[in-house]
């Protein structure tokens, strides 16, 4: 009889090893209403609240919860201490007998949106993306608006339609008007698109009227997720002047089920890019050890076929700058606030994070194994994955975000 | 000894008589943590949960709550039945002995934000306002963008900074850049403005992927409030291209403490205005008895001096059309969603709902008793009030929304 292998004995280099430990919320088929905080280890989910209880941990209260809210709001010291405890639970042999029965194979559980999204803001922080979009949508003007290199541009999105990875997305209907049309027409979007983004999850809130400085980024932001900001380009193009995107975006935004703590991404920190203009002091990060860029490698697939590999390292604005910008007017933060980076696009054509850019607004269709694509067709499944450099040559896997397009209702 | 008068014996024509009965949330100085649902009658607040309990009402569960969420989500039949019960409690002499001890003078209680704001959307539904803003901000282009008369334009705002009437507003800081400036400068806004709006409060949510037709407006929207969408025009002008307003708005939005149920405004319903272009079917309201305009008369005062009287009857788009627009792409509604009409401006100069318009971006200062005003100064208090025609020649008062500007932090 072969030796029984433990779910804790991971293959070398597993991107969800003990150096990662992202958080999520799961339920099991036996108790579908009982949502529990889970931590991913390999292809298993550890019932974190049950483990804390079994091991007599002081964090049982924080982890035996139906979502991540209590943990998110607990603050940086608690985040560090809980992570240390979890690392011990999944690595110290003496804990195995307690921990192993609390591991669920990931394909046997249901993963849920891990926290209530408070406010959702979407930024526009990739210079390549903003330049491409400017060239496509405003061909007779400068691609970047005059403000673009002075502040991270952003806008509020709809938090009530943020859904967890795996949720079907209904093709939205709305008004569109081609330049040649005499009047707008109504119908299902014919330019349904994706946007490959990274989402940042706020743990600790702030007081209204008090800006949060860039240097406090790690005191407020708990971690990150992958985010697909589904976009109906035809609806968006007709509606967005003068007040910005609305229905072209608000039908659905998908996030990965796993929130990767910033602490797992220490090895992925890189210098921010050189900036072309002097920054105002509240955005200046040249001397800030706490700020900086992140080396995340994203991959976007349609029906299993990789169509783009956007590098987050190319972003012009950092997540800490976005946080400073979002609050510099005194806007408060709340636990569960989510902000997206905006579409991540690298300089190369194969690094563009939207079909708008990949097909140049439909001019250059993609050749997929199942046919040509300009924009998404009903039945298409989009899956984004990502990894970041971890300690000692490892990789830190981010949870995937996937969604399938179903026909307009 | 003079006869004891009852708080229920209101002066004839009191705008907060039994024909009105708006809902709010209050606490008393003795129990500041004990938030309770209140109903305004004259200058008193009835402890609605306590009244329901004292009178053995089946609505005690719905009303003995710390906010309006349970009532909002209960739906139209419950809204009607609770309102009938409340009307009886404050009008039937046999109930006086039970009800009178549960009335608190309004100036002895603290009023709170009456529900958790889920998503906040701001529309732009006044033709006069949009035309004025277009002329001021884009003098070399058509004042109204080509889409304006085909759909109610809107965008998402920050729900976490919606505050109840009476909350101080800290002057926001941010980037601004005058055309003559070589680079943006940072500092407290020098063009801090108001926007007089009406806010609509969603009671019953909807399913993602399913548009809510215009005819279902009264099944979803519970009532309305007054709303001041504070705006920093200098921050807004620099940031808003291409993704719309963000920090110029997100520092604070004030709402009245009282939510007036739509049922109290039956006598204020009027025909919507004539439209200049054919409407797409999902916005067509010509034959809809359930849709239509509302005759609300707003008054805006700075430090007690009335500066504008915007008429809501002049709005091009109705609240039902805004709801249909907001959901036509399948975006779901949640209990507590709030959407603003956008600045209400009439055709006359004295009917404009923002200082941007009233002073034509500072060109024509207002002459107030305490000095000239282009935009708001520190220490200014802005108060908006409104009334609507009620039954039998009465007036239905809307709760005021007031706020004072305090210096930048």
PDB file of C-alpha atoms in Angstrom, chain A residues 117-124 138 145-148 150-163 167 170-175 182-186 208-211 235-236 238-253 280-283 325-334 337 409, chain B residues 117-124 138 145-148 150-163 167 170-175 182-186 208-211 235-236 238-253 280-283 325-334 337 409:
ATOM      1  CA  UNK A 117     -17.736  45.776  -1.193  1.00  0.00           C
ATOM      2  CA  UNK A 118     -18.169  49.253   0.254  1.00  0.00           C
ATOM      3  CA  UNK A 119     -17.146  51.786  -2.429  1.00  0.00           C
ATOM      4  CA  UNK A 120     -15.643  50.651  -5.704  1.00  0.00           C
ATOM      5  CA  UNK A 121     -13.297  52.983  -7.590  1.00  0.00           C
ATOM      6  CA  UNK A 122     -11.658  52.241 -10.899  1.00  0.00           C
ATOM      7  CA  UNK A 123      -8.413  53.954 -11.885  1.00  0.00           C
ATOM      8  CA  UNK A 124      -6.774  54.369 -15.275  1.00  0.00           C
ATOM      9  CA  UNK A 138     -10.242  60.405 -29.751  1.00  0.00           C
ATOM     10  CA  UNK A 145      -5.365  64.203 -21.642  1.00  0.00           C
ATOM     11  CA  UNK A 146      -3.289  67.060 -20.106  1.00  0.00           C
ATOM     12  CA  UNK A 147      -4.010  65.903 -16.557  1.00  0.00           C
ATOM     13  CA  UNK A 148      -2.976  62.269 -17.048  1.00  0.00           C
ATOM     14  CA  UNK A 150      -0.194  64.795 -12.959  1.00  0.00           C
ATOM     15  CA  UNK A 151      -2.695  62.615 -11.108  1.00  0.00           C
ATOM     16  CA  UNK A 152      -4.050  59.063 -11.213  1.00  0.00           C
ATOM     17  CA  UNK A 153      -7.396  59.496 -12.972  1.00  0.00           C
ATOM     18  CA  UNK A 154     -10.240  57.467 -11.548  1.00  0.00           C
ATOM     19  CA  UNK A 155     -13.996  57.291 -11.142  1.00  0.00           C
ATOM     20  CA  UNK A 156     -16.502  55.473  -8.965  1.00  0.00           C
ATOM     21  CA  UNK A 157     -18.100  52.254 -10.173  1.00  0.00           C
ATOM     22  CA  UNK A 158     -21.049  50.225  -8.941  1.00  0.00           C
ATOM     23  CA  UNK A 159     -20.156  48.183  -5.864  1.00  0.00           C
ATOM     24  CA  UNK A 160     -23.473  46.289  -5.856  1.00  0.00           C
ATOM     25  CA  UNK A 161     -22.615  44.451  -9.070  1.00  0.00           C
ATOM     26  CA  UNK A 162     -19.166  43.229  -8.066  1.00  0.00           C
ATOM     27  CA  UNK A 163     -19.371  39.447  -8.312  1.00  0.00           C
ATOM     28  CA  UNK A 167     -20.406  34.062 -11.792  1.00  0.00           C
ATOM     29  CA  UNK A 170     -25.390  38.505 -18.725  1.00  0.00           C
ATOM     30  CA  UNK A 171     -24.658  40.460 -21.898  1.00  0.00           C
ATOM     31  CA  UNK A 172     -25.896  43.991 -21.195  1.00  0.00           C
ATOM     32  CA  UNK A 173     -28.301  45.901 -23.390  1.00  0.00           C
ATOM     33  CA  UNK A 174     -28.291  49.618 -23.901  1.00  0.00           C
ATOM     34  CA  UNK A 175     -28.125  52.528 -26.262  1.00  0.00           C
ATOM     35  CA  UNK A 182     -29.096  59.328 -37.293  1.00  0.00           C
ATOM     36  CA  UNK A 183     -30.326  58.312 -33.833  1.00  0.00           C
ATOM     37  CA  UNK A 184     -29.246  55.852 -31.155  1.00  0.00           C
ATOM     38  CA  UNK A 185     -30.449  52.268 -31.349  1.00  0.00           C
ATOM     39  CA  UNK A 186     -31.162  49.911 -28.456  1.00  0.00           C
ATOM     40  CA  UNK A 208     -13.870  61.922   6.626  1.00  0.00           C
ATOM     41  CA  UNK A 209     -11.965  65.164   6.123  1.00  0.00           C
ATOM     42  CA  UNK A 210      -8.525  63.564   6.709  1.00  0.00           C
ATOM     43  CA  UNK A 211      -6.422  62.596   3.692  1.00  0.00           C
ATOM     44  CA  UNK A 235     -22.680  51.636 -24.696  1.00  0.00           C
ATOM     45  CA  UNK A 236     -19.674  53.377 -23.141  1.00  0.00           C
ATOM     46  CA  UNK A 238     -22.229  56.867 -26.560  1.00  0.00           C
ATOM     47  CA  UNK A 239     -22.820  57.649 -22.889  1.00  0.00           C
ATOM     48  CA  UNK A 240     -19.478  58.710 -21.441  1.00  0.00           C
ATOM     49  CA  UNK A 241     -19.344  62.389 -22.388  1.00  0.00           C
ATOM     50  CA  UNK A 242     -19.336  64.458 -20.217  1.00  0.00           C
ATOM     51  CA  UNK A 243     -19.673  62.512 -16.930  1.00  0.00           C
ATOM     52  CA  UNK A 244     -17.701  59.337 -17.619  1.00  0.00           C
ATOM     53  CA  UNK A 245     -18.479  55.607 -17.878  1.00  0.00           C
ATOM     54  CA  UNK A 246     -21.735  54.409 -16.325  1.00  0.00           C
ATOM     55  CA  UNK A 247     -23.870  51.645 -17.872  1.00  0.00           C
ATOM     56  CA  UNK A 248     -21.011  50.502 -20.071  1.00  0.00           C
ATOM     57  CA  UNK A 249     -19.409  49.210 -16.865  1.00  0.00           C
ATOM     58  CA  UNK A 250     -22.001  48.878 -14.118  1.00  0.00           C
ATOM     59  CA  UNK A 251     -23.613  45.578 -15.195  1.00  0.00           C
ATOM     60  CA  UNK A 252     -20.831  43.451 -13.664  1.00  0.00           C
ATOM     61  CA  UNK A 253     -17.298  43.509 -12.297  1.00  0.00           C
ATOM     62  CA  UNK A 280       3.029  67.225  -6.367  1.00  0.00           C
ATOM     63  CA  UNK A 281       4.241  66.348  -2.850  1.00  0.00           C
ATOM     64  CA  UNK A 282       1.249  64.198  -1.908  1.00  0.00           C
ATOM     65  CA  UNK A 283       2.029  61.876  -4.852  1.00  0.00           C
ATOM     66  CA  UNK A 325      -5.226  60.473  -4.660  1.00  0.00           C
ATOM     67  CA  UNK A 326      -8.566  58.912  -3.679  1.00  0.00           C
ATOM     68  CA  UNK A 327      -8.424  60.469  -0.213  1.00  0.00           C
ATOM     69  CA  UNK A 328      -6.548  63.741  -0.740  1.00  0.00           C
ATOM     70  CA  UNK A 329      -9.849  65.625  -0.817  1.00  0.00           C
ATOM     71  CA  UNK A 330     -10.787  64.201   2.569  1.00  0.00           C
ATOM     72  CA  UNK A 331     -12.888  61.319   1.249  1.00  0.00           C
ATOM     73  CA  UNK A 332     -12.962  58.628   3.916  1.00  0.00           C
ATOM     74  CA  UNK A 333     -12.119  54.959   3.494  1.00  0.00           C
ATOM     75  CA  UNK A 334     -14.232  52.087   4.760  1.00  0.00           C
ATOM     76  CA  UNK A 337     -13.513  49.555  -0.226  1.00  0.00           C
ATOM     77  CA  UNK A 409     -32.097  38.637 -21.077  1.00  0.00           C
TER      78      UNK A 409
ATOM     79  CA  UNK B 117     -26.303  54.031   1.513  1.00  0.00           C
ATOM     80  CA  UNK B 118     -25.577  51.130  -0.833  1.00  0.00           C
ATOM     81  CA  UNK B 119     -24.691  52.610  -4.246  1.00  0.00           C
ATOM     82  CA  UNK B 120     -24.971  56.327  -4.921  1.00  0.00           C
ATOM     83  CA  UNK B 121     -25.609  57.540  -8.455  1.00  0.00           C
ATOM     84  CA  UNK B 122     -25.891  61.146  -9.517  1.00  0.00           C
ATOM     85  CA  UNK B 123     -27.851  62.116 -12.622  1.00  0.00           C
ATOM     86  CA  UNK B 124     -27.768  65.276 -14.705  1.00  0.00           C
ATOM     87  CA  UNK B 138     -17.174  74.122 -22.938  1.00  0.00           C
ATOM     88  CA  UNK B 145     -23.725  66.811 -25.697  1.00  0.00           C
ATOM     89  CA  UNK B 146     -25.403  64.794 -28.510  1.00  0.00           C
ATOM     90  CA  UNK B 147     -26.552  62.064 -26.113  1.00  0.00           C
ATOM     91  CA  UNK B 148     -28.238  64.364 -23.574  1.00  0.00           C
ATOM     92  CA  UNK B 150     -31.653  60.481 -25.631  1.00  0.00           C
ATOM     93  CA  UNK B 151     -30.825  59.182 -22.159  1.00  0.00           C
ATOM     94  CA  UNK B 152     -30.546  60.461 -18.584  1.00  0.00           C
ATOM     95  CA  UNK B 153     -26.810  60.888 -18.134  1.00  0.00           C
ATOM     96  CA  UNK B 154     -25.452  59.793 -14.777  1.00  0.00           C
ATOM     97  CA  UNK B 155     -22.393  58.508 -12.967  1.00  0.00           C
ATOM     98  CA  UNK B 156     -21.580  56.774  -9.722  1.00  0.00           C
ATOM     99  CA  UNK B 157     -20.558  58.788  -6.670  1.00  0.00           C
ATOM    100  CA  UNK B 158     -19.044  57.819  -3.329  1.00  0.00           C
ATOM    101  CA  UNK B 159     -21.628  56.309  -1.007  1.00  0.00           C
ATOM    102  CA  UNK B 160     -19.255  56.271   1.980  1.00  0.00           C
ATOM    103  CA  UNK B 161     -19.188  60.058   2.206  1.00  0.00           C
ATOM    104  CA  UNK B 162     -22.928  60.655   2.154  1.00  0.00           C
ATOM    105  CA  UNK B 163     -23.668  62.469   5.413  1.00  0.00           C
ATOM    106  CA  UNK B 167     -22.783  67.522   9.378  1.00  0.00           C
ATOM    107  CA  UNK B 170     -14.396  70.186   5.465  1.00  0.00           C
ATOM    108  CA  UNK B 171     -13.218  72.246   2.500  1.00  0.00           C
ATOM    109  CA  UNK B 172     -11.472  69.762   0.191  1.00  0.00           C
ATOM    110  CA  UNK B 173      -7.958  70.167  -1.134  1.00  0.00           C
ATOM    111  CA  UNK B 174      -6.759  68.988  -4.485  1.00  0.00           C
ATOM    112  CA  UNK B 175      -5.133  69.777  -7.769  1.00  0.00           C
ATOM    113  CA  UNK B 182       2.065  76.000 -16.612  1.00  0.00           C
ATOM    114  CA  UNK B 183       1.456  73.151 -14.174  1.00  0.00           C
ATOM    115  CA  UNK B 184      -1.254  72.213 -11.679  1.00  0.00           C
ATOM    116  CA  UNK B 185      -1.103  73.625  -8.159  1.00  0.00           C
ATOM    117  CA  UNK B 186      -2.291  71.989  -4.957  1.00  0.00           C
ATOM    118  CA  UNK B 208     -28.547  41.264 -11.491  1.00  0.00           C
ATOM    119  CA  UNK B 209     -29.142  40.780 -15.206  1.00  0.00           C
ATOM    120  CA  UNK B 210     -32.802  41.908 -15.052  1.00  0.00           C
ATOM    121  CA  UNK B 211     -33.651  45.490 -16.027  1.00  0.00           C
ATOM    122  CA  UNK B 235     -10.772  70.279  -8.766  1.00  0.00           C
ATOM    123  CA  UNK B 236     -13.563  68.989 -11.015  1.00  0.00           C
ATOM    124  CA  UNK B 238      -9.011  69.703 -14.000  1.00  0.00           C
ATOM    125  CA  UNK B 239      -9.784  66.056 -13.293  1.00  0.00           C
ATOM    126  CA  UNK B 240     -13.017  65.254 -15.125  1.00  0.00           C
ATOM    127  CA  UNK B 241     -11.732  64.498 -18.643  1.00  0.00           C
ATOM    128  CA  UNK B 242     -12.067  61.712 -19.733  1.00  0.00           C
ATOM    129  CA  UNK B 243     -13.664  59.653 -16.925  1.00  0.00           C
ATOM    130  CA  UNK B 244     -15.941  62.173 -15.210  1.00  0.00           C
ATOM    131  CA  UNK B 245     -16.171  63.827 -11.774  1.00  0.00           C
ATOM    132  CA  UNK B 246     -14.287  62.131  -8.938  1.00  0.00           C
ATOM    133  CA  UNK B 247     -12.544  64.097  -6.177  1.00  0.00           C
ATOM    134  CA  UNK B 248     -14.440  67.259  -7.045  1.00  0.00           C
ATOM    135  CA  UNK B 249     -17.499  65.514  -5.612  1.00  0.00           C
ATOM    136  CA  UNK B 250     -16.453  62.600  -3.414  1.00  0.00           C
ATOM    137  CA  UNK B 251     -15.497  64.528  -0.250  1.00  0.00           C
ATOM    138  CA  UNK B 252     -19.123  64.903   0.914  1.00  0.00           C
ATOM    139  CA  UNK B 253     -22.748  64.657  -0.157  1.00  0.00           C
ATOM    140  CA  UNK B 280     -36.523  54.645 -26.983  1.00  0.00           C
ATOM    141  CA  UNK B 281     -39.268  52.330 -25.654  1.00  0.00           C
ATOM    142  CA  UNK B 282     -37.614  51.673 -22.281  1.00  0.00           C
ATOM    143  CA  UNK B 283     -37.714  55.421 -21.518  1.00  0.00           C
ATOM    144  CA  UNK B 325     -31.831  53.905 -17.278  1.00  0.00           C
ATOM    145  CA  UNK B 326     -29.752  52.856 -14.268  1.00  0.00           C
ATOM    146  CA  UNK B 327     -30.877  49.231 -14.585  1.00  0.00           C
ATOM    147  CA  UNK B 328     -31.432  48.756 -18.325  1.00  0.00           C
ATOM    148  CA  UNK B 329     -28.014  47.102 -18.623  1.00  0.00           C
ATOM    149  CA  UNK B 330     -28.961  44.584 -15.958  1.00  0.00           C
ATOM    150  CA  UNK B 331     -27.356  46.419 -13.033  1.00  0.00           C
ATOM    151  CA  UNK B 332     -29.115  45.284  -9.866  1.00  0.00           C
ATOM    152  CA  UNK B 333     -30.646  47.485  -7.188  1.00  0.00           C
ATOM    153  CA  UNK B 334     -30.087  47.099  -3.473  1.00  0.00           C
ATOM    154  CA  UNK B 337     -29.376  52.677  -3.145  1.00  0.00           C
ATOM    155  CA  UNK B 409      -7.554  70.352   7.353  1.00  0.00           C
TER     156      UNK B 409
END
